[in-house]
Coordinates of N, CA and C in Angstrom, one line a residue:
M27 N 17.6 -28.5 -3.5 CA 18.5 -27.9 -4.4 C 19.8 -27.4 -3.5
R28 N 20.9 -27.8 -4.0 CA 22.1 -27.4 -3.3 C 22.4 -25.9 -3.5
I29 N 23.1 -25.3 -2.5 CA 23.4 -23.9 -2.5 C 24.2 -23.5 -3.7
K30 N 25.2 -24.3 -4.1 CA 26.0 -24.0 -5.3 C 25.2 -23.9 -6.5
H31 N 24.3 -24.9 -6.7 CA 23.4 -24.9 -7.9 C 22.5 -23.7 -7.8
H32 N 21.9 -23.4 -6.6 CA 21.0 -22.2 -6.5 C 21.7 -20.9 -6.9
L33 N 23.0 -20.8 -6.4 CA 23.7 -19.5 -6.7 C 24.0 -19.4 -8.2
S34 N 24.4 -20.5 -8.8 CA 24.6 -20.5 -10.2 C 23.4 -20.2 -11.0
Q35 N 22.2 -20.7 -10.6 CA 21.0 -20.3 -11.3 C 20.6 -18.9 -11.1
S36 N 20.8 -18.4 -9.8 CA 20.5 -17.0 -9.5 C 21.3 -16.0 -10.3
L37 N 22.6 -16.3 -10.5 CA 23.5 -15.4 -11.1 C 23.6 -15.5 -12.6
Q38 N 22.9 -16.6 -13.2 CA 23.0 -16.8 -14.6 C 22.1 -15.8 -15.3
L39 N 22.6 -15.2 -16.4 CA 21.8 -14.4 -17.3 C 21.0 -15.3 -18.2
Q40 N 19.6 -15.2 -18.1 CA 18.8 -16.1 -18.9 C 18.8 -15.7 -20.4
P41 N 19.0 -16.6 -21.3 CA 19.1 -16.3 -22.7 C 17.9 -15.8 -23.4
T42 N 16.7 -16.2 -22.9 CA 15.5 -15.8 -23.5 C 14.5 -15.5 -22.4
P43 N 13.9 -14.3 -22.4 CA 14.3 -13.2 -23.3 C 15.6 -12.6 -22.9
S44 N 16.2 -11.8 -23.8 CA 17.5 -11.2 -23.5 C 17.5 -10.3 -22.3
P45 N 18.5 -10.4 -21.4 CA 18.4 -9.5 -20.2 C 18.8 -8.1 -20.4
W46 N 19.5 -7.8 -21.5 CA 20.0 -6.5 -21.7 C 19.0 -5.4 -21.8
P47 N 17.8 -5.5 -22.4 CA 16.8 -4.4 -22.4 C 16.4 -4.1 -21.0
R48 N 16.1 -5.2 -20.2 CA 15.7 -5.0 -18.8 C 16.8 -4.4 -17.9
M49 N 18.0 -4.8 -18.2 CA 19.1 -4.2 -17.4 C 19.3 -2.7 -17.7
I50 N 19.2 -2.3 -19.0 CA 19.4 -0.9 -19.4 C 18.2 -0.1 -18.8
L51 N 17.0 -0.6 -18.9 CA 15.8 0.1 -18.4 C 16.0 0.3 -16.9
S52 N 16.4 -0.7 -16.2 CA 16.6 -0.6 -14.8 C 17.5 0.5 -14.4
G53 N 18.7 0.5 -15.1 CA 19.7 1.5 -14.8 C 19.2 3.0 -15.1
L54 N 18.5 3.1 -16.2 CA 18.0 4.5 -16.5 C 16.9 4.9 -15.6
A55 N 15.9 4.0 -15.3 CA 14.8 4.4 -14.5 C 15.2 4.7 -13.0
V56 N 16.2 4.0 -12.5 CA 16.7 4.3 -11.2 C 17.6 5.5 -11.2
G57 N 18.4 5.7 -12.2 CA 19.4 6.8 -12.2 C 18.9 8.2 -12.5
F58 N 17.9 8.3 -13.4 CA 17.4 9.6 -13.7 C 16.8 10.4 -12.6
P59 N 15.9 9.8 -11.7 CA 15.4 10.6 -10.6 C 16.6 11.0 -9.6
L60 N 17.6 10.2 -9.5 CA 18.7 10.5 -8.6 C 19.5 11.7 -9.1
L61 N 19.7 11.8 -10.4 CA 20.4 12.9 -11.1 C 19.6 14.2 -10.9
V62 N 18.3 14.1 -11.1 CA 17.4 15.3 -10.9 C 17.4 15.8 -9.5
G63 N 17.3 14.8 -8.5 CA 17.3 15.1 -7.1 C 18.6 15.7 -6.7
W64 N 19.7 15.2 -7.2 CA 21.1 15.8 -6.9 C 21.2 17.2 -7.4
Q65 N 20.7 17.5 -8.6 CA 20.8 18.8 -9.2 C 19.9 19.8 -8.4
R66 N 18.8 19.3 -7.9 CA 17.8 20.2 -7.1 C 18.1 20.2 -5.7
G67 N 19.1 19.5 -5.2 CA 19.5 19.5 -3.8 C 18.5 18.7 -3.0
E68 N 17.8 17.7 -3.6 CA 16.7 16.9 -2.9 C 17.0 15.4 -3.0
L69 N 18.3 15.1 -2.8 CA 18.7 13.7 -3.1 C 18.0 12.7 -2.2
Q70 N 17.7 13.0 -0.9 CA 17.1 12.0 0.0 C 15.7 11.7 -0.5
I71 N 14.8 12.7 -0.9 CA 13.5 12.4 -1.4 C 13.5 11.8 -2.8
A72 N 14.6 12.1 -3.5 CA 14.7 11.5 -4.9 C 15.0 10.0 -4.8
I73 N 15.5 9.5 -3.7 CA 15.7 8.1 -3.6 C 14.4 7.4 -3.6
F74 N 13.3 8.0 -3.1 CA 12.0 7.5 -3.2 C 11.6 7.2 -4.6
G75 N 11.8 8.2 -5.5 CA 11.5 8.1 -6.9 C 12.3 7.0 -7.6
S76 N 13.6 6.9 -7.2 CA 14.5 5.9 -7.8 C 14.0 4.5 -7.4
L77 N 13.5 4.3 -6.2 CA 13.0 3.0 -5.8 C 11.7 2.7 -6.6
F78 N 11.0 3.7 -7.0 CA 9.8 3.4 -7.9 C 10.3 2.9 -9.2
G79 N 11.4 3.5 -9.7 CA 12.0 3.0 -11.0 C 12.3 1.5 -10.9
F80 N 12.9 1.1 -9.7 CA 13.2 -0.3 -9.5 C 12.0 -1.1 -9.4
I81 N 10.9 -0.6 -8.8 CA 9.6 -1.3 -8.7 C 9.0 -1.5 -10.1
M82 N 9.2 -0.5 -11.0 CA 8.7 -0.6 -12.3 C 9.3 -1.8 -13.1
I83 N 10.6 -1.9 -12.9 CA 11.3 -3.0 -13.7 C 10.8 -4.4 -13.1
L84 N 10.5 -4.5 -11.9 CA 10.0 -5.7 -11.3 C 8.6 -6.0 -11.7
N85 N 7.8 -5.0 -12.1 CA 6.5 -5.2 -12.6 C 6.3 -5.2 -14.1
D86 N 7.5 -5.1 -14.8 CA 7.4 -5.1 -16.3 C 7.5 -6.5 -16.8
H87 N 7.2 -6.7 -18.0 CA 7.4 -8.0 -18.7 C 7.7 -7.8 -20.1
F88 N 8.1 -8.9 -20.8 CA 8.5 -8.8 -22.2 C 7.3 -9.1 -23.1
G89 N 6.3 -8.4 -23.0 CA 5.1 -8.5 -23.9 C 5.0 -7.4 -24.9
P90 N 3.9 -7.3 -25.6 CA 3.7 -6.1 -26.5 C 3.8 -4.8 -25.8
L91 N 4.2 -3.8 -26.5 CA 4.5 -2.5 -25.9 C 3.3 -1.9 -25.2
S92 N 2.1 -2.0 -25.9 CA 0.9 -1.4 -25.3 C 0.5 -2.0 -24.0
R93 N 0.7 -3.4 -23.9 CA 0.4 -4.1 -22.7 C 1.3 -3.7 -21.6
R94 N 2.6 -3.6 -21.9 CA 3.6 -3.2 -20.9 C 3.3 -1.9 -20.3
V95 N 3.0 -0.9 -21.2 CA 2.7 0.5 -20.7 C 1.5 0.4 -19.7
L96 N 0.4 -0.3 -20.2 CA -0.8 -0.4 -19.3 C -0.5 -1.1 -18.0
H97 N 0.3 -2.1 -18.0 CA 0.7 -2.8 -16.7 C 1.4 -1.9 -15.8
L98 N 2.4 -1.1 -16.4 CA 3.2 -0.3 -15.5 C 2.4 0.9 -14.9
I99 N 1.5 1.5 -15.7 CA 0.7 2.5 -15.2 C -0.3 2.0 -14.1
T100 N -0.8 0.8 -14.3 CA -1.7 0.1 -13.3 C -0.9 -0.1 -12.0
A101 N 0.3 -0.6 -12.1 CA 1.1 -0.9 -10.9 C 1.5 0.4 -10.2
W102 N 1.8 1.5 -10.9 CA 2.1 2.8 -10.3 C 0.9 3.3 -9.6
L103 N -0.3 3.2 -10.2 CA -1.5 3.7 -9.5 C -1.8 2.9 -8.2
F104 N -1.6 1.6 -8.3 CA -1.9 0.8 -7.1 C -0.9 1.2 -6.0
I105 N 0.3 1.4 -6.3 CA 1.3 1.7 -5.2 C 1.1 3.1 -4.7
I106 N 0.8 4.1 -5.5 CA 0.5 5.4 -5.0 C -0.7 5.4 -4.2
T107 N -1.7 4.6 -4.6 CA -2.9 4.5 -3.8 C -2.6 3.9 -2.4
G108 N -1.7 3.0 -2.4 CA -1.2 2.4 -1.1 C -0.6 3.5 -0.2
V109 N 0.2 4.4 -0.8 CA 0.8 5.5 0.0 C -0.3 6.4 0.6
V110 N -1.2 6.8 -0.3 CA -2.3 7.7 0.1 C -3.2 7.1 1.2
V111 N -3.6 5.8 1.1 CA -4.4 5.1 2.1 C -3.6 5.0 3.4
G112 N -2.3 4.7 3.3 CA -1.5 4.6 4.5 C -1.4 6.0 5.3
M113 N -1.3 7.1 4.5 CA -1.3 8.4 5.2 C -2.7 8.7 5.9
L114 N -3.7 8.3 5.2 CA -5.1 8.6 5.7 C -5.4 7.7 7.0
L115 N -4.8 6.5 7.0 CA -5.1 5.6 8.1 C -4.1 5.6 9.2
S116 N -3.1 6.5 9.1 CA -2.0 6.5 10.1 C -2.5 6.8 11.5
T117 N -3.6 7.5 11.7 CA -4.1 7.8 13.0 C -5.3 6.9 13.5
N118 N -5.6 5.9 12.6 CA -6.7 5.1 13.0 C -6.2 3.6 12.9
A119 N -5.9 3.1 14.1 CA -5.3 1.8 14.2 C -6.2 0.7 13.8
Y120 N -7.5 0.8 14.0 CA -8.4 -0.3 13.7 C -8.6 -0.4 12.2
L121 N -8.8 0.7 11.5 CA -8.9 0.7 10.0 C -7.6 0.3 9.4
L122 N -6.5 0.7 10.0 CA -5.2 0.3 9.4 C -5.1 -1.3 9.5
M123 N -5.5 -1.9 10.6 CA -5.4 -3.3 10.8 C -6.3 -4.0 9.7
L124 N -7.5 -3.5 9.5 CA -8.3 -4.0 8.5 C -7.7 -3.9 7.1
A125 N -7.1 -2.8 6.8 CA -6.5 -2.6 5.5 C -5.3 -3.6 5.3
I126 N -4.5 -3.7 6.3 CA -3.4 -4.7 6.3 C -3.9 -6.1 6.1
F127 N -4.9 -6.4 6.9 CA -5.5 -7.8 6.8 C -5.9 -8.1 5.3
F128 N -6.7 -7.1 4.7 CA -7.2 -7.3 3.4 C -6.1 -7.4 2.4
M129 N -5.1 -6.5 2.4 CA -4.0 -6.5 1.5 C -3.1 -7.8 1.6
S130 N -2.9 -8.2 2.9 CA -2.1 -9.4 3.1 C -2.8 -10.6 2.6
F131 N -4.1 -10.6 2.8 CA -5.0 -11.7 2.3 C -4.9 -11.8 0.7
M132 N -4.9 -10.7 0.1 CA -4.8 -10.6 -1.4 C -3.4 -11.1 -1.9
V133 N -2.3 -10.7 -1.1 CA -1.0 -11.2 -1.5 C -1.0 -12.7 -1.4
G134 N -1.6 -13.2 -0.3 CA -1.6 -14.7 -0.2 C -2.4 -15.4 -1.3
K135 N -3.5 -14.8 -1.7 CA -4.3 -15.3 -2.8 C -3.6 -15.3 -4.1
S136 N -2.7 -14.3 -4.3 CA -2.0 -14.2 -5.6 C -0.8 -15.1 -5.7
K137 N -0.4 -15.8 -4.6 CA 0.8 -16.6 -4.7 C 0.6 -17.7 -5.8
G138 N 1.6 -17.8 -6.7 CA 1.5 -18.9 -7.7 C 0.8 -18.5 -9.0
L139 N 0.3 -17.2 -9.0 CA -0.4 -16.8 -10.2 C 0.4 -15.9 -11.1
G140 N 1.7 -15.7 -10.8 CA 2.6 -14.9 -11.6 C 3.2 -13.8 -10.7
L141 N 4.5 -13.6 -10.9 CA 5.2 -12.6 -10.0 C 4.7 -11.2 -10.2
E142 N 4.2 -10.8 -11.3 CA 3.8 -9.4 -11.5 C 2.7 -9.0 -10.6
L143 N 1.6 -9.8 -10.6 CA 0.5 -9.5 -9.7 C 0.9 -9.5 -8.2
E144 N 1.7 -10.6 -7.9 CA 2.1 -10.7 -6.5 C 3.0 -9.5 -6.1
R145 N 3.9 -9.1 -6.9 CA 4.8 -8.0 -6.6 C 4.0 -6.7 -6.5
M146 N 3.0 -6.5 -7.4 CA 2.2 -5.2 -7.4 C 1.5 -5.1 -6.0
L147 N 0.8 -6.2 -5.6 CA 0.1 -6.2 -4.3 C 1.1 -6.1 -3.2
L148 N 2.2 -6.8 -3.3 CA 3.2 -6.7 -2.2 C 3.8 -5.3 -2.0
F149 N 4.2 -4.7 -3.1 CA 4.7 -3.3 -3.0 C 3.6 -2.3 -2.5
T150 N 2.4 -2.5 -3.0 CA 1.3 -1.7 -2.5 C 1.1 -1.8 -1.0
T151 N 1.2 -3.0 -0.5 CA 1.1 -3.2 1.0 C 2.2 -2.6 1.7
L152 N 3.4 -2.8 1.2 CA 4.6 -2.2 1.9 C 4.5 -0.7 1.9
Q153 N 4.1 -0.1 0.8 CA 4.0 1.4 0.8 C 2.9 1.9 1.7
L154 N 1.8 1.1 1.8 CA 0.7 1.4 2.7 C 1.3 1.4 4.2
M155 N 2.0 0.4 4.5 CA 2.6 0.2 5.8 C 3.6 1.4 6.1
A156 N 4.5 1.6 5.2 CA 5.5 2.7 5.4 C 4.9 4.0 5.6
A157 N 3.9 4.4 4.8 CA 3.2 5.7 4.9 C 2.5 5.8 6.2
S158 N 1.9 4.7 6.7 CA 1.1 4.8 7.9 C 2.0 4.9 9.2
Q159 N 3.3 4.4 9.0 CA 4.2 4.4 10.2 C 5.2 5.6 10.2
Q160 N 5.1 6.3 9.1 CA 6.1 7.5 9.0 C 5.2 8.8 8.8
P161 N 4.8 9.4 9.8 CA 4.0 10.6 9.7 C 4.6 11.7 8.9
E162 N 6.0 11.8 8.9 CA 6.7 12.9 8.2 C 6.5 12.8 6.7
I163 N 6.0 11.7 6.2 CA 5.8 11.6 4.7 C 4.8 12.5 4.2
K164 N 3.8 12.9 5.1 CA 2.8 13.9 4.7 C 3.4 15.2 4.3
A165 N 4.4 15.6 5.0 CA 5.0 16.9 4.6 C 5.8 16.9 3.3
H166 N 6.2 15.7 2.9 CA 7.0 15.6 1.7 C 6.2 14.8 0.6
F167 N 4.9 14.7 0.7 CA 4.2 13.9 -0.2 C 4.3 14.4 -1.6
M168 N 4.1 15.7 -1.8 CA 4.1 16.2 -3.2 C 5.5 16.0 -3.8
Q169 N 6.5 16.2 -3.1 CA 7.9 15.9 -3.6 C 8.0 14.4 -4.0
A170 N 7.5 13.6 -3.1 CA 7.6 12.1 -3.4 C 6.8 11.8 -4.6
L171 N 5.6 12.4 -4.7 CA 4.7 12.2 -5.9 C 5.4 12.6 -7.2
F172 N 6.1 13.8 -7.1 CA 6.8 14.3 -8.3 C 7.9 13.4 -8.7
Y173 N 8.7 12.9 -7.8 CA 9.8 12.0 -8.2 C 9.3 10.6 -8.7
S174 N 8.3 10.1 -8.0 CA 7.7 8.8 -8.5 C 7.1 9.0 -9.8
S175 N 6.4 10.1 -10.1 CA 5.8 10.3 -11.4 C 6.9 10.5 -12.5
F176 N 8.0 11.2 -12.1 CA 9.1 11.4 -13.0 C 9.8 10.1 -13.3
S177 N 9.9 9.2 -12.3 CA 10.4 7.9 -12.5 C 9.6 7.1 -13.5
L178 N 8.3 7.1 -13.3 CA 7.4 6.4 -14.2 C 7.5 6.9 -15.7
L179 N 7.5 8.3 -15.8 CA 7.6 8.9 -17.1 C 8.9 8.6 -17.8
S180 N 10.0 8.7 -17.1 CA 11.3 8.4 -17.7 C 11.4 6.9 -18.0
Y181 N 10.8 6.1 -17.2 CA 10.8 4.6 -17.5 C 10.0 4.4 -18.8
L182 N 8.8 5.0 -19.0 CA 8.0 4.8 -20.2 C 8.7 5.3 -21.4
I183 N 9.4 6.4 -21.3 CA 10.1 7.0 -22.4 C 11.3 6.1 -22.8
C184 N 12.1 5.7 -21.8 CA 13.2 4.8 -22.0 C 12.7 3.4 -22.6
L185 N 11.5 3.0 -22.1 CA 11.0 1.7 -22.6 C 10.7 1.8 -24.1
C186 N 10.1 2.9 -24.5 CA 9.8 3.0 -25.9 C 11.1 3.0 -26.7
L187 N 12.1 3.8 -26.3 CA 13.4 3.8 -27.0 C 14.0 2.5 -27.1
V188 N 14.1 1.8 -25.9 CA 14.8 0.5 -25.9 C 14.0 -0.5 -26.7
Y189 N 12.7 -0.4 -26.6 CA 11.9 -1.4 -27.4 C 12.1 -1.2 -28.9
L190 N 12.2 0.0 -29.3 CA 12.4 0.3 -30.8 C 13.8 -0.2 -31.2
I191 N 14.8 0.1 -30.3 CA 16.2 -0.2 -30.7 C 16.6 -1.7 -30.5
M192 N 16.1 -2.2 -29.4 CA 16.5 -3.6 -29.1 C 15.2 -4.5 -29.1
R193 N 14.7 -4.7 -30.2 CA 13.5 -5.5 -30.4 C 13.7 -6.9 -29.9
H194 N 12.6 -7.5 -29.2 CA 12.7 -8.8 -28.7 C 11.4 -9.5 -28.9
Q195 N 11.4 -10.8 -28.8 CA 10.1 -11.6 -28.9 C 9.2 -11.3 -27.8
P196 N 7.9 -10.9 -28.0 CA 7.0 -10.8 -26.9 C 6.8 -12.1 -26.1
N197 N 6.6 -11.9 -24.8 CA 6.4 -13.1 -24.0 C 5.3 -12.9 -23.0
F198 N 4.2 -12.3 -23.5 CA 3.1 -11.9 -22.6 C 2.3 -13.1 -22.2
Q199 N 1.9 -13.2 -20.9 CA 1.2 -14.3 -20.3 C -0.2 -14.0 -20.1
K200 N -0.5 -13.3 -19.0 CA -1.9 -13.0 -18.6 C -2.0 -11.5 -18.2
S201 N -3.2 -11.0 -18.3 CA -3.4 -9.6 -17.7 C -3.6 -9.7 -16.2
K202 N -3.3 -8.6 -15.6 CA -3.5 -8.5 -14.1 C -5.0 -8.7 -13.7
R203 N -5.9 -8.2 -14.6 CA -7.3 -8.4 -14.3 C -7.7 -9.9 -14.3
Q204 N -7.2 -10.6 -15.3 CA -7.4 -12.0 -15.4 C -6.8 -12.8 -14.2
E205 N -5.6 -12.4 -13.8 CA -5.0 -13.0 -12.6 C -5.7 -12.7 -11.3
L206 N -6.2 -11.5 -11.2 CA -7.0 -11.2 -10.0 C -8.3 -12.0 -9.9
R207 N -9.0 -12.2 -11.1 CA -10.2 -13.0 -11.2 C -9.9 -14.4 -10.8
E208 N -8.8 -14.9 -11.2 CA -8.4 -16.3 -10.9 C -8.1 -16.4 -9.4
A209 N -7.4 -15.3 -8.8 CA -7.1 -15.4 -7.4 C -8.3 -15.4 -6.5
F210 N -9.4 -14.7 -6.9 CA -10.6 -14.7 -6.1 C -11.3 -16.0 -6.2
T211 N -11.2 -16.7 -7.3 CA -12.0 -18.0 -7.5 C -11.3 -19.2 -6.9
R212 N -10.0 -19.1 -6.5 CA -9.2 -20.2 -6.0 C -9.6 -20.4 -4.5
K213 N -10.4 -21.5 -4.2 CA -10.7 -21.7 -2.9 C -9.6 -22.4 -2.1
E214 N -8.8 -23.2 -2.8 CA -7.7 -23.9 -2.1 C -6.7 -23.1 -1.4
T215 N -6.6 -21.8 -1.8 CA -5.6 -20.9 -1.2 C -6.2 -20.1 0.0
N216 N -7.5 -20.3 0.3 CA -8.1 -19.4 1.4 C -7.4 -19.6 2.7
R217 N -7.1 -20.9 3.1 CA -6.5 -21.1 4.4 C -5.1 -20.4 4.5
Y218 N -4.3 -20.6 3.5 CA -3.0 -19.9 3.5 C -3.1 -18.4 3.5
A219 N -4.0 -17.8 2.7 CA -4.2 -16.4 2.6 C -4.7 -15.8 4.0
F220 N -5.6 -16.5 4.6 CA -6.1 -16.1 5.9 C -5.0 -16.2 7.0
T221 N -4.2 -17.2 6.9 CA -3.1 -17.4 7.9 C -2.1 -16.2 7.7
M222 N -1.8 -15.9 6.4 CA -0.8 -14.8 6.2 C -1.4 -13.5 6.7
A223 N -2.7 -13.3 6.5 CA -3.3 -12.0 6.9 C -3.3 -11.9 8.4
F224 N -3.6 -13.0 9.1 CA -3.6 -13.0 10.6 C -2.2 -12.7 11.1
M225 N -1.2 -13.4 10.5 CA 0.2 -13.2 11.0 C 0.7 -11.8 10.7
S226 N 0.3 -11.2 9.6 CA 0.7 -9.9 9.3 C 0.1 -8.9 10.4
C227 N -1.1 -9.1 10.7 CA -1.7 -8.2 11.8 C -1.1 -8.4 13.1
I228 N -0.8 -9.7 13.5 CA -0.1 -10.0 14.7 C 1.3 -9.3 14.7
G229 N 2.0 -9.5 13.6 CA 3.4 -8.9 13.5 C 3.3 -7.4 13.6
L230 N 2.3 -6.7 13.0 CA 2.2 -5.3 13.1 C 1.9 -4.9 14.6
W231 N 1.0 -5.6 15.3 CA 0.7 -5.3 16.7 C 1.9 -5.5 17.5
F232 N 2.7 -6.5 17.4 CA 3.9 -6.7 18.2 C 4.9 -5.6 17.9
A233 N 5.0 -5.2 16.7 CA 6.0 -4.1 16.3 C 5.5 -2.8 17.0
Q234 N 4.2 -2.5 17.0 CA 3.7 -1.3 17.7 C 3.8 -1.4 19.2
Y235 N 3.5 -2.6 19.7 CA 3.6 -2.8 21.2 C 5.0 -2.6 21.7
L236 N 6.0 -3.1 20.9 CA 7.4 -3.1 21.3 C 8.1 -1.8 20.9
H237 N 7.4 -0.9 20.2 CA 7.9 0.3 19.6 C 9.1 0.1 18.8
V238 N 9.0 -0.9 17.9 CA 10.1 -1.2 17.0 C 10.2 -0.2 15.9
E239 N 11.4 0.4 15.7 CA 11.6 1.4 14.7 C 11.5 0.8 13.3
R240 N 10.7 1.4 12.5 CA 10.4 0.9 11.1 C 9.8 -0.5 11.2
G241 N 8.8 -0.6 12.1 CA 8.2 -1.9 12.4 C 7.4 -2.5 11.2
Y242 N 7.2 -1.7 10.2 CA 6.4 -2.2 9.0 C 7.2 -3.3 8.3
W243 N 8.6 -3.3 8.5 CA 9.3 -4.4 7.9 C 9.1 -5.8 8.5
V244 N 8.5 -5.8 9.7 CA 8.0 -7.0 10.3 C 7.0 -7.6 9.4
V245 N 6.0 -6.8 9.0 CA 4.9 -7.3 8.1 C 5.5 -7.6 6.7
G246 N 6.5 -6.8 6.3 CA 7.1 -7.0 5.0 C 7.8 -8.3 4.9
T247 N 8.5 -8.7 6.0 CA 9.2 -9.9 6.1 C 8.3 -11.1 6.0
I248 N 7.1 -11.0 6.8 CA 6.1 -12.1 6.8 C 5.6 -12.3 5.4
L249 N 5.3 -11.2 4.7 CA 4.7 -11.3 3.3 C 5.7 -11.9 2.3
I250 N 7.0 -11.6 2.6 CA 8.0 -12.1 1.6 C 8.4 -13.6 1.9
V251 N 8.6 -13.9 3.1 CA 9.1 -15.3 3.4 C 8.1 -16.4 3.6
M252 N 6.8 -16.0 3.9 CA 5.8 -17.0 4.2 C 5.3 -17.5 2.9
M253 N 5.4 -18.8 2.7 CA 5.0 -19.5 1.4 C 4.0 -20.6 1.8
P254 N 3.2 -21.1 0.8 CA 2.3 -22.1 1.1 C 2.9 -23.4 1.6
D255 N 4.2 -23.7 1.2 CA 4.9 -24.9 1.6 C 5.8 -24.5 2.7
R256 N 5.8 -25.3 3.8 CA 6.6 -25.0 5.0 C 8.1 -25.0 4.7
Y257 N 8.5 -25.9 3.9 CA 9.9 -26.0 3.6 C 10.4 -24.8 2.7
Q258 N 9.5 -24.4 1.8 CA 9.8 -23.2 1.1 C 9.9 -22.0 2.0
S259 N 9.1 -21.9 3.0 CA 9.1 -20.8 4.0 C 10.4 -20.8 4.8
L260 N 10.8 -22.0 5.2 CA 12.1 -22.1 5.9 C 13.3 -21.7 5.1
Y261 N 13.2 -22.2 3.8 CA 14.3 -21.8 2.9 C 14.4 -20.3 2.7
K262 N 13.2 -19.7 2.4 CA 13.2 -18.2 2.2 C 13.6 -17.5 3.5
S263 N 13.3 -18.0 4.6 CA 13.7 -17.4 5.9 C 15.2 -17.4 6.0
L264 N 15.8 -18.5 5.7 CA 17.3 -18.6 5.8 C 17.9 -17.6 4.7
Q265 N 17.3 -17.5 3.6 CA 17.8 -16.6 2.6 C 17.7 -15.2 3.1
R266 N 16.6 -14.9 3.7 CA 16.4 -13.5 4.3 C 17.4 -13.2 5.3
L267 N 17.7 -14.1 6.2 CA 18.7 -13.9 7.3 C 20.0 -13.7 6.6
L268 N 20.4 -14.5 5.7 CA 21.7 -14.4 5.1 C 21.8 -13.1 4.3
G269 N 20.8 -12.7 3.5 CA 20.8 -11.5 2.8 C 20.9 -10.3 3.7
T270 N 20.2 -10.3 4.8 CA 20.2 -9.2 5.7 C 21.6 -9.0 6.4
L271 N 22.2 -10.2 6.7 CA 23.5 -10.1 7.3 C 24.5 -9.6 6.3
I272 N 24.5 -10.0 5.1 CA 25.4 -9.5 4.1 C 25.2 -8.0 3.9
G273 N 23.9 -7.6 3.8 CA 23.6 -6.2 3.6 C 24.1 -5.3 4.8
V274 N 24.0 -5.8 6.0 CA 24.4 -5.0 7.2 C 26.0 -4.9 7.1
V275 N 26.7 -5.9 6.8 CA 28.1 -5.9 6.7 C 28.6 -4.9 5.6
V276 N 28.0 -5.0 4.4 CA 28.4 -4.1 3.3 C 28.0 -2.6 3.7
A277 N 26.8 -2.4 4.2 CA 26.5 -1.0 4.6 C 27.4 -0.5 5.7
S278 N 27.8 -1.3 6.7 CA 28.7 -0.9 7.7 C 30.1 -0.5 7.1
L279 N 30.5 -1.2 6.2 CA 31.8 -0.9 5.5 C 31.7 0.4 4.7
L280 N 30.6 0.6 4.0 CA 30.4 1.8 3.3 C 30.3 3.1 4.2
I281 N 29.7 2.9 5.3 CA 29.5 4.0 6.3 C 30.9 4.4 6.8
K282 N 31.7 3.4 7.1 CA 33.1 3.6 7.6 C 34.0 4.3 6.6
L283 N 33.8 3.9 5.3 CA 34.7 4.4 4.2 C 34.2 5.7 3.7
G284 N 32.9 6.0 3.8 CA 32.4 7.2 3.2 C 32.4 8.4 4.2
K285 N 32.3 9.6 3.7 CA 32.3 10.8 4.6 C 30.9 11.3 4.8
D286 N 30.0 11.1 3.8 CA 28.6 11.6 3.9 C 27.7 10.4 4.4

């Protein structure tokens, strides 16, 4: 696929289902926690809640309303569990390695079964890593839990409002339970899943050995760019490099232009 064609496909608004409900939900779910945090003088920790709003939109789908609510609550519980487990294992390197191995293996097994299951497991693993590598999160856990819960609640309320006002054709595919069952029964993905799990553990060990700041993103990058096909992995690696470069340039400009 040529770069020009890939960019046009990436930037195109897909006509079905309509992108507007998802766009409106994303803006509201991300914006509300930030407004509350700004009013309470806790903007930094409120960013954690706003990121949860963004995670909710990535784990949502255009199915029946009851199914969507159940999926969102399930995803929220998984990710919060990842945070709690990460905090508990922050002082036990061996159990942390086992947890990362298992979660990375599950991310590998979920490849190709639907983005919702893969994203839920991916974000759970990332939160587990982040909580285990940032001891200061323990002191702010209740605030983080408040803003993430507020983000989920505001998303669900906005979801009901947007669903009633902007009705759209349901597009429900499979439940996460069914996808997980399929992931466990697929034997052809075992080699790829084990490889991803081993590479994640090796990446974490190298990050800790070299004292890399926020080294959990080494594991995150492995989980994101490593695909069953080698050419897909190379393509996603190039995308990751380009995206990181653009992000660094934009962030550097914002830092120079802004006062805070």
